[in-house]
Amino acid sequence: MEEKQPKKVLSEQERLELAAQLDKDLDAFISSLEKKRYTEGWPEDRWEEEMAKHPFFMQKSPEQGEELSPLMEGLQQLKYDPQENTEQELADTYKEDGKFYMQHRKFRMAVLSYTEALRYKVGDAAYKAILYNNRSAANYMLKNYRTSLQDAQKALQLNSDYDKARWRAAQCASALDRFELCVELCDTILQRDPTNSAAIEMRKDCLAKKAAQQRDSRKEARQEREKQEQWDRLVTELKKRVVKFEERKALHDERYLRPRLAPLEDFMVTCDESGVLSWPVVFCYPEFQTTDFQQQLSETTTMQDVLEQLFVEPLECDKAGLYRAKKVNVYYENRILGLAYMVDKSKTIQEIVSERTFVVFQGTLTFYILVKGSKQEESFVTQPRIPLKIEY
């Protein structure tokens, strides 16, 4: 047996020297640590940002497409891994995600979550009905009423006693103005719960809207008939007068009868019940390069009467006071022949328009007013005009 060596007893001086050495070594170790920067933790300038990404500390879920931290990515892989979860578990997971997104009003994400949940083959029809109804609710909040109605109806097919789905379907039918379906659904709800005030009110509202819609449809149909009758009457009178148009389709398509000039564009030629036409007319003053407009000039009016009315007040630009009914001549142009024709002022507008040489352009009657015997009149009459090449 080995003999134990007796412990060396330190003197007081040696103990003091040893303690001093240990203090010195500890100070040296601590000093060496301060020189090495700690690199394993969060950076000092971004620690709050990094903490917010940590699953334990984050206050909101990551946005779609946002880069995930390694820890969060690992947790998601565990949560959605088909190798680690049954189809029912995965469906439950996405269902809970949908609920979370609905609570936070992220309805598009909720739709995606419920859609993912429905991908899995879970055998319980009632469970699937809940998923369809929940997706219907999310689509309803997005105002996708047609899609929401389809999902609510699928939920009812899977569970005919599903009152929430039936109410959602009724809401969608009302929003889509499918009044008959809405009333039918409300009737079913009221058979099961006669005191359901919301269903009673919706049914009443739908019946009122349906009646208004039918009334509006009848009014629209009546207006359409009247419009067609007016058009037929107008075409008949224009043909009776043998009115000629530059546009070949003028008597077949009212777009060619609509004036293009801004002051007249809302005043197409009309025919009253007595068969009298009213025309949009433009009067041009070549001397001053200005115009006057008559939006609805009756064809029974003579040109002389029109001039008297035009010059009740002197033209602002007529400083010499020459533009008076008896001092002016009126012309119209035939662009097809390239000629100008003087108007007999004693004739009515109907008689003038029915002349063999008068051709209507863009549904508007155009006349030129010039002082008799003036240089402007001579220039207007003699100016060269290039005939349009139009075949009828």
Short mmCIF file of C-alpha atoms in Angstrom, two decimals:
data_model
loop_
_atom_site.label_atom_id
_atom_site.label_comp_id
_atom_site.label_asym_id
_atom_site.label_seq_id
_atom_site.Cartn_x
_atom_site.Cartn_y
_atom_site.Cartn_z
CA MET A 1 0.00 0.00 0.00
CA GLU A 2 1.34 3.35 -1.16
CA GLU A 3 2.22 5.62 1.63
CA LYS A 4 0.41 9.03 1.53
CA GLN A 5 2.58 12.08 1.27
CA PRO A 6 1.90 14.59 3.99
CA LYS A 7 0.27 17.88 2.75
CA LYS A 8 2.60 20.79 2.51
CA VAL A 9 1.63 23.50 4.86
CA LEU A 10 1.90 26.95 3.25
CA SER A 11 3.24 29.77 5.22
CA GLU A 12 1.29 32.97 5.49
CA GLN A 13 3.60 34.64 3.01
CA GLU A 14 3.17 31.84 0.46
CA ARG A 15 -0.64 31.98 0.74
CA LEU A 16 -0.61 35.69 0.02
CA GLU A 17 1.63 35.23 -3.00
CA LEU A 18 -0.60 32.38 -4.36
CA ALA A 19 -3.77 34.48 -3.95
CA ALA A 20 -2.13 37.38 -5.71
CA GLN A 21 -1.15 35.12 -8.65
CA LEU A 22 -4.69 33.70 -8.98
CA ASP A 23 -6.15 37.21 -9.04
CA LYS A 24 -3.67 38.17 -11.71
CA ASP A 25 -4.52 35.11 -13.88
CA LEU A 26 -8.29 35.78 -13.55
CA ASP A 27 -7.87 39.40 -14.59
CA ALA A 28 -5.82 38.31 -17.60
CA PHE A 29 -8.57 35.78 -18.65
CA ILE A 30 -11.35 38.35 -18.33
CA SER A 31 -9.34 40.87 -20.33
CA SER A 32 -8.84 38.34 -23.12
CA LEU A 33 -12.66 37.72 -23.30
CA GLU A 34 -13.39 41.43 -23.69
CA LYS A 35 -11.22 41.58 -26.79
CA LYS A 36 -13.29 38.86 -28.57
CA ARG A 37 -16.68 40.04 -30.04
CA TYR A 38 -19.66 37.73 -29.34
CA THR A 39 -20.92 36.51 -32.69
CA GLU A 40 -23.47 33.86 -31.77
CA GLY A 41 -26.40 36.17 -30.85
CA TRP A 42 -28.49 38.81 -32.63
CA PRO A 43 -26.65 41.87 -34.04
CA GLU A 44 -26.85 44.86 -31.76
CA ASP A 45 -28.26 47.12 -34.50
CA ARG A 46 -31.00 44.64 -35.53
CA TRP A 47 -31.89 42.71 -32.40
CA GLU A 48 -35.48 43.98 -32.29
CA GLU A 49 -36.03 43.02 -35.93
CA GLU A 50 -34.55 39.57 -35.35
CA MET A 51 -36.64 39.05 -32.21
CA ALA A 52 -39.80 39.91 -34.16
CA LYS A 53 -39.00 37.03 -36.56
CA HIS A 54 -38.66 34.49 -33.78
CA PRO A 55 -41.77 32.25 -33.48
CA PHE A 56 -41.88 32.82 -29.70
CA PHE A 57 -41.89 36.62 -29.98
CA MET A 58 -43.51 37.49 -33.35
CA GLN A 59 -46.73 39.49 -33.08
CA LYS A 60 -48.11 38.73 -36.57
CA SER A 61 -47.92 35.78 -38.94
CA PRO A 62 -45.55 35.99 -41.93
CA GLU A 63 -47.04 37.42 -45.15
CA GLN A 64 -47.39 35.17 -48.17
CA GLY A 65 -44.05 34.97 -49.99
CA GLU A 66 -42.13 36.52 -47.09
CA GLU A 67 -38.78 34.90 -46.30
CA LEU A 68 -39.03 32.77 -43.17
CA SER A 69 -36.47 32.36 -40.44
CA PRO A 70 -34.90 28.86 -40.28
CA LEU A 71 -36.76 28.10 -37.05
CA MET A 72 -40.11 29.21 -38.49
CA GLU A 73 -39.46 27.29 -41.70
CA GLY A 74 -38.73 24.18 -39.68
CA LEU A 75 -41.91 24.55 -37.65
CA GLN A 76 -43.98 24.98 -40.82
CA GLN A 77 -42.42 21.87 -42.35
CA LEU A 78 -43.43 19.92 -39.27
CA LYS A 79 -46.91 21.45 -39.34
CA TYR A 80 -47.65 20.78 -43.04
CA ASP A 81 -45.44 17.75 -43.70
CA PRO A 82 -47.61 14.97 -45.24
CA GLN A 83 -45.09 12.45 -43.89
CA GLU A 84 -45.68 13.62 -40.33
CA ASN A 85 -49.47 14.21 -40.49
CA THR A 86 -52.55 12.31 -41.64
CA GLU A 87 -54.87 13.85 -44.24
CA GLN A 88 -57.38 14.62 -41.49
CA GLU A 89 -54.67 16.35 -39.44
CA LEU A 90 -53.60 18.40 -42.44
CA ALA A 91 -57.20 19.35 -43.20
CA ASP A 92 -57.61 20.39 -39.55
CA THR A 93 -54.45 22.47 -39.75
CA TYR A 94 -55.61 24.39 -42.83
CA LYS A 95 -59.07 24.76 -41.30
CA GLU A 96 -57.52 26.39 -38.23
CA ASP A 97 -55.43 28.62 -40.49
CA GLY A 98 -58.61 29.71 -42.25
CA LYS A 99 -60.24 30.52 -38.92
CA PHE A 100 -57.19 32.56 -37.90
CA TYR A 101 -57.25 34.54 -41.16
CA MET A 102 -60.99 35.16 -40.87
CA GLN A 103 -60.52 36.54 -37.36
CA HIS A 104 -57.82 38.89 -38.68
CA ARG A 105 -59.93 39.86 -41.75
CA LYS A 106 -57.46 38.38 -44.22
CA PHE A 107 -60.23 36.87 -46.32
CA ARG A 108 -58.18 35.98 -49.40
CA MET A 109 -55.78 33.97 -47.25
CA ALA A 110 -58.80 32.34 -45.57
CA VAL A 111 -60.13 31.27 -48.99
CA LEU A 112 -56.75 29.72 -49.83
CA SER A 113 -56.60 27.90 -46.49
CA TYR A 114 -60.09 26.40 -46.79
CA THR A 115 -59.35 25.43 -50.38
CA GLU A 116 -56.25 23.55 -49.22
CA ALA A 117 -58.27 21.83 -46.50
CA LEU A 118 -60.81 20.65 -49.09
CA ARG A 119 -58.05 18.98 -51.14
CA TYR A 120 -57.75 16.21 -48.57
CA LYS A 121 -60.07 13.22 -48.65
CA VAL A 122 -61.79 13.36 -45.32
CA GLY A 123 -64.77 11.02 -45.17
CA ASP A 124 -67.09 13.07 -42.96
CA ALA A 125 -69.68 14.92 -45.10
CA ALA A 126 -70.58 17.24 -42.23
CA TYR A 127 -66.92 18.21 -41.87
CA LYS A 128 -66.65 19.05 -45.56
CA ALA A 129 -69.89 21.03 -45.32
CA ILE A 130 -68.27 23.21 -42.65
CA LEU A 131 -65.25 23.83 -44.87
CA TYR A 132 -67.47 24.83 -47.82
CA ASN A 133 -69.55 27.11 -45.64
CA ASN A 134 -66.46 28.74 -44.15
CA ARG A 135 -65.01 29.35 -47.60
CA SER A 136 -68.41 30.72 -48.62
CA ALA A 137 -68.21 33.19 -45.72
CA ALA A 138 -64.72 34.33 -46.78
CA ASN A 139 -65.84 34.84 -50.39
CA TYR A 140 -68.92 36.69 -49.20
CA MET A 141 -66.73 39.16 -47.31
CA LEU A 142 -64.75 39.66 -50.54
CA LYS A 143 -68.09 40.30 -52.35
CA ASN A 144 -67.54 37.24 -54.54
CA TYR A 145 -71.24 36.50 -54.21
CA ARG A 146 -71.53 34.02 -57.07
CA THR A 147 -68.68 31.85 -55.77
CA SER A 148 -69.95 32.24 -52.21
CA LEU A 149 -73.41 31.02 -53.28
CA GLN A 150 -71.91 27.96 -55.00
CA ASP A 151 -69.99 27.00 -51.86
CA ALA A 152 -73.05 27.51 -49.63
CA GLN A 153 -75.12 25.28 -51.93
CA LYS A 154 -72.41 22.59 -51.84
CA ALA A 155 -72.49 22.75 -48.05
CA LEU A 156 -76.26 22.24 -48.14
CA GLN A 157 -75.87 19.26 -50.49
CA LEU A 158 -73.55 17.67 -47.95
CA ASN A 159 -75.68 18.64 -44.95
CA SER A 160 -79.28 19.61 -45.70
CA ASP A 161 -79.82 20.66 -42.05
CA TYR A 162 -77.01 23.22 -42.14
CA ASP A 163 -78.86 26.43 -41.24
CA LYS A 164 -75.77 28.66 -41.43
CA ALA A 165 -75.12 27.57 -45.02
CA ARG A 166 -78.77 28.13 -45.97
CA TRP A 167 -78.69 31.66 -44.55
CA ARG A 168 -75.43 32.39 -46.35
CA ALA A 169 -76.96 31.15 -49.61
CA ALA A 170 -79.98 33.43 -49.06
CA GLN A 171 -77.70 36.42 -48.47
CA CYS A 172 -75.79 35.69 -51.69
CA ALA A 173 -78.99 35.19 -53.70
CA SER A 174 -80.24 38.56 -52.46
CA ALA A 175 -76.94 40.27 -53.37
CA LEU A 176 -77.11 38.72 -56.87
CA ASP A 177 -80.77 39.80 -57.34
CA ARG A 178 -81.83 36.16 -57.63
CA PHE A 179 -85.04 36.96 -55.85
CA GLU A 180 -86.92 33.71 -56.47
CA LEU A 181 -84.06 31.63 -55.03
CA CYS A 182 -83.74 34.01 -52.08
CA VAL A 183 -87.47 33.77 -51.28
CA GLU A 184 -87.31 29.98 -51.58
CA LEU A 185 -84.40 29.78 -49.14
CA CYS A 186 -86.07 32.20 -46.73
CA ASP A 187 -89.26 30.10 -46.85
CA THR A 188 -87.26 27.01 -45.87
CA ILE A 189 -85.59 28.91 -43.03
CA LEU A 190 -88.97 30.13 -41.77
CA GLN A 191 -90.42 26.62 -41.90
CA ARG A 192 -87.70 25.58 -39.47
CA ASP A 193 -87.76 28.82 -37.46
CA PRO A 194 -90.96 30.88 -37.98
CA THR A 195 -89.71 33.69 -35.71
CA ASN A 196 -86.46 34.32 -37.61
CA SER A 197 -86.75 38.10 -37.99
CA ALA A 198 -83.75 38.39 -40.34
CA ALA A 199 -85.28 35.87 -42.77
CA ILE A 200 -88.68 37.59 -42.55
CA GLU A 201 -87.12 40.97 -43.36
CA MET A 202 -85.00 39.58 -46.20
CA ARG A 203 -87.99 37.81 -47.75
CA LYS A 204 -90.01 41.02 -47.60
CA ASP A 205 -87.14 43.02 -49.10
CA CYS A 206 -86.65 40.50 -51.92
CA LEU A 207 -90.34 40.55 -52.85
CA ALA A 208 -90.25 44.37 -52.96
CA LYS A 209 -87.10 44.36 -55.12
CA LYS A 210 -88.58 41.72 -57.41
CA ALA A 211 -91.73 43.81 -57.91
CA ALA A 212 -89.58 46.90 -58.63
CA GLN A 213 -87.43 44.92 -61.07
CA GLN A 214 -90.50 43.65 -62.92
CA ARG A 215 -91.91 47.17 -63.02
CA ASP A 216 -88.63 48.53 -64.39
CA SER A 217 -88.49 45.72 -66.96
CA ARG A 218 -91.99 46.54 -68.17
CA LYS A 219 -91.09 50.23 -68.35
CA GLU A 220 -87.89 49.47 -70.25
CA ALA A 221 -89.75 47.20 -72.68
CA ARG A 222 -92.40 49.89 -73.22
CA GLN A 223 -89.73 52.53 -73.85
CA GLU A 224 -87.97 50.19 -76.28
CA ARG A 225 -91.24 49.63 -78.18
CA GLU A 226 -91.92 53.36 -78.29
CA LYS A 227 -88.38 54.03 -79.48
CA GLN A 228 -88.77 51.45 -82.25
CA GLU A 229 -92.15 52.91 -83.23
CA GLN A 230 -90.62 56.40 -83.39
CA TRP A 231 -87.76 55.13 -85.53
CA ASP A 232 -90.10 53.31 -87.89
CA ARG A 233 -92.30 56.42 -88.17
CA LEU A 234 -89.24 58.60 -88.83
CA VAL A 235 -87.89 56.31 -91.56
CA THR A 236 -91.31 56.13 -93.19
CA GLU A 237 -91.60 59.93 -93.35
CA LEU A 238 -88.03 60.37 -94.62
CA LYS A 239 -88.66 57.85 -97.39
CA LYS A 240 -91.99 59.52 -98.22
CA ARG A 241 -90.16 62.83 -98.70
CA VAL A 242 -87.37 61.13 -100.69
CA VAL A 243 -84.75 62.75 -98.45
CA LYS A 244 -81.24 61.97 -99.64
CA PHE A 245 -78.23 61.32 -97.37
CA GLU A 246 -74.49 61.16 -98.04
CA GLU A 247 -74.35 58.13 -95.73
CA ARG A 248 -75.81 55.04 -97.37
CA LYS A 249 -76.87 53.45 -94.08
CA ALA A 250 -78.62 56.53 -92.69
CA LEU A 251 -82.08 54.94 -92.90
CA HIS A 252 -80.90 51.63 -91.44
CA ASP A 253 -78.70 52.72 -88.53
CA GLU A 254 -79.51 55.77 -86.41
CA ARG A 255 -75.83 56.32 -85.66
CA TYR A 256 -75.51 57.78 -89.16
CA LEU A 257 -78.35 60.20 -88.43
CA ARG A 258 -76.82 61.56 -85.24
CA PRO A 259 -75.20 65.00 -85.63
CA ARG A 260 -71.46 65.23 -84.96
CA LEU A 261 -71.37 68.91 -84.01
CA ALA A 262 -71.26 69.31 -80.22
CA PRO A 263 -74.22 71.75 -79.86
CA LEU A 264 -76.42 69.38 -81.90
CA GLU A 265 -75.18 65.89 -81.00
CA ASP A 266 -78.12 65.20 -78.66
CA PHE A 267 -80.72 66.42 -81.16
CA MET A 268 -81.22 63.92 -83.94
CA VAL A 269 -84.01 64.54 -86.45
CA THR A 270 -87.35 63.51 -84.94
CA CYS A 271 -90.86 62.79 -86.15
CA ASP A 272 -93.93 63.57 -84.04
CA GLU A 273 -97.16 61.58 -84.07
CA SER A 274 -98.54 63.84 -86.79
CA GLY A 275 -95.64 62.96 -89.07
CA VAL A 276 -93.93 66.37 -88.83
CA LEU A 277 -90.13 66.35 -88.82
CA SER A 278 -87.89 68.56 -86.69
CA TRP A 279 -84.30 68.96 -87.85
CA PRO A 280 -81.01 69.99 -86.26
CA VAL A 281 -79.73 72.91 -88.34
CA VAL A 282 -76.51 74.91 -88.56
CA PHE A 283 -76.44 78.38 -90.18
CA CYS A 284 -72.98 79.50 -91.32
CA TYR A 285 -71.81 83.08 -91.91
CA PRO A 286 -68.76 82.75 -94.22
CA GLU A 287 -68.00 86.48 -93.95
CA PHE A 288 -67.45 86.24 -90.20
CA GLN A 289 -66.63 82.53 -89.97
CA THR A 290 -69.25 82.09 -87.26
CA THR A 291 -72.32 79.88 -86.89
CA ASP A 292 -75.82 79.75 -85.39
CA PHE A 293 -77.57 76.54 -84.34
CA GLN A 294 -81.20 75.46 -84.28
CA GLN A 295 -81.53 72.21 -82.37
CA GLN A 296 -85.10 71.34 -83.38
CA LEU A 297 -86.35 73.34 -86.36
CA SER A 298 -89.80 72.29 -87.56
CA GLU A 299 -89.98 71.46 -91.25
CA THR A 300 -93.20 73.46 -91.56
CA THR A 301 -91.27 76.71 -91.00
CA THR A 302 -90.37 78.80 -94.07
CA MET A 303 -86.80 79.99 -94.55
CA GLN A 304 -88.09 83.57 -94.44
CA ASP A 305 -89.52 82.99 -90.97
CA VAL A 306 -86.27 81.39 -89.85
CA LEU A 307 -84.30 84.47 -90.99
CA GLU A 308 -86.69 86.84 -89.27
CA GLN A 309 -86.19 84.92 -86.07
CA LEU A 310 -82.40 84.78 -86.46
CA PHE A 311 -82.11 88.55 -86.91
CA VAL A 312 -84.53 89.71 -84.23
CA GLU A 313 -81.37 90.93 -82.57
CA PRO A 314 -78.48 92.10 -84.77
CA LEU A 315 -75.47 89.85 -85.11
CA GLU A 316 -72.75 90.95 -82.74
CA CYS A 317 -70.16 90.85 -85.52
CA ASP A 318 -72.41 92.71 -88.04
CA LYS A 319 -71.18 96.24 -87.37
CA ALA A 320 -72.68 97.55 -90.62
CA GLY A 321 -76.12 96.13 -89.86
CA LEU A 322 -76.41 94.43 -93.26
CA TYR A 323 -77.67 91.05 -92.06
CA ARG A 324 -81.43 91.36 -92.28
CA ALA A 325 -83.95 88.85 -93.61
CA LYS A 326 -84.60 90.85 -96.80
CA LYS A 327 -80.94 91.71 -97.44
CA VAL A 328 -79.43 88.22 -97.44
CA ASN A 329 -79.43 85.15 -99.63
CA VAL A 330 -79.28 81.59 -98.29
CA TYR A 331 -77.41 78.72 -99.94
CA TYR A 332 -76.77 75.03 -99.38
CA GLU A 333 -73.96 72.91 -100.81
CA ASN A 334 -74.24 69.62 -102.66
CA ARG A 335 -70.90 68.01 -101.85
CA ILE A 336 -71.48 65.13 -104.26
CA LEU A 337 -71.89 67.46 -107.24
CA GLY A 338 -69.52 70.10 -105.87
CA LEU A 339 -72.06 72.90 -106.37
CA ALA A 340 -73.85 75.55 -104.29
CA TYR A 341 -77.58 76.21 -104.67
CA MET A 342 -79.58 79.29 -103.65
CA VAL A 343 -82.59 78.69 -101.43
CA ASP A 344 -86.03 80.03 -102.25
CA LYS A 345 -86.77 81.78 -98.95
CA SER A 346 -90.50 81.40 -99.41
CA LYS A 347 -90.19 77.61 -99.25
CA THR A 348 -90.59 75.57 -96.06
CA ILE A 349 -87.74 73.50 -94.69
CA GLN A 350 -89.59 70.38 -95.87
CA GLU A 351 -89.76 71.68 -99.44
CA ILE A 352 -86.08 72.68 -99.42
CA VAL A 353 -84.91 69.30 -98.05
CA SER A 354 -87.06 67.47 -100.62
CA GLU A 355 -85.33 69.22 -103.53
CA ARG A 356 -83.55 66.89 -105.91
CA THR A 357 -80.19 68.58 -105.27
CA PHE A 358 -80.39 68.72 -101.45
CA VAL A 359 -78.29 66.06 -99.64
CA VAL A 360 -78.17 65.72 -95.84
CA PHE A 361 -74.77 65.19 -94.25
CA GLN A 362 -74.34 63.67 -90.76
CA GLY A 363 -78.04 64.08 -90.02
CA THR A 364 -77.72 67.89 -90.04
CA LEU A 365 -79.08 70.57 -92.39
CA THR A 366 -76.42 73.15 -93.24
CA PHE A 367 -77.17 76.56 -94.74
CA TYR A 368 -74.90 79.50 -95.65
CA ILE A 369 -76.12 83.10 -95.20
CA LEU A 370 -74.51 85.95 -97.18
CA VAL A 371 -75.42 89.57 -97.95
CA LYS A 372 -76.96 89.98 -101.40
CA GLY A 373 -74.53 91.23 -104.03
CA SER A 374 -71.55 91.24 -101.67
CA LYS A 375 -68.05 90.16 -102.58
CA GLN A 376 -68.38 87.38 -100.00
CA GLU A 377 -71.44 86.04 -101.82
CA GLU A 378 -69.67 86.11 -105.18
CA SER A 379 -66.62 84.40 -103.70
CA PHE A 380 -68.76 81.72 -102.03
CA VAL A 381 -70.72 80.94 -105.21
CA THR A 382 -67.72 80.86 -107.55
CA GLN A 383 -65.21 79.09 -105.33
CA PRO A 384 -64.04 75.75 -106.77
CA ARG A 385 -65.48 72.63 -105.07
CA ILE A 386 -64.23 69.11 -105.60
CA PRO A 387 -67.16 66.67 -106.05
CA LEU A 388 -67.31 63.69 -103.70
CA LYS A 389 -67.26 60.28 -105.35
CA ILE A 390 -70.27 58.57 -103.78
CA GLU A 391 -72.39 56.00 -105.60
CA TYR A 392 -75.98 55.22 -104.62
#
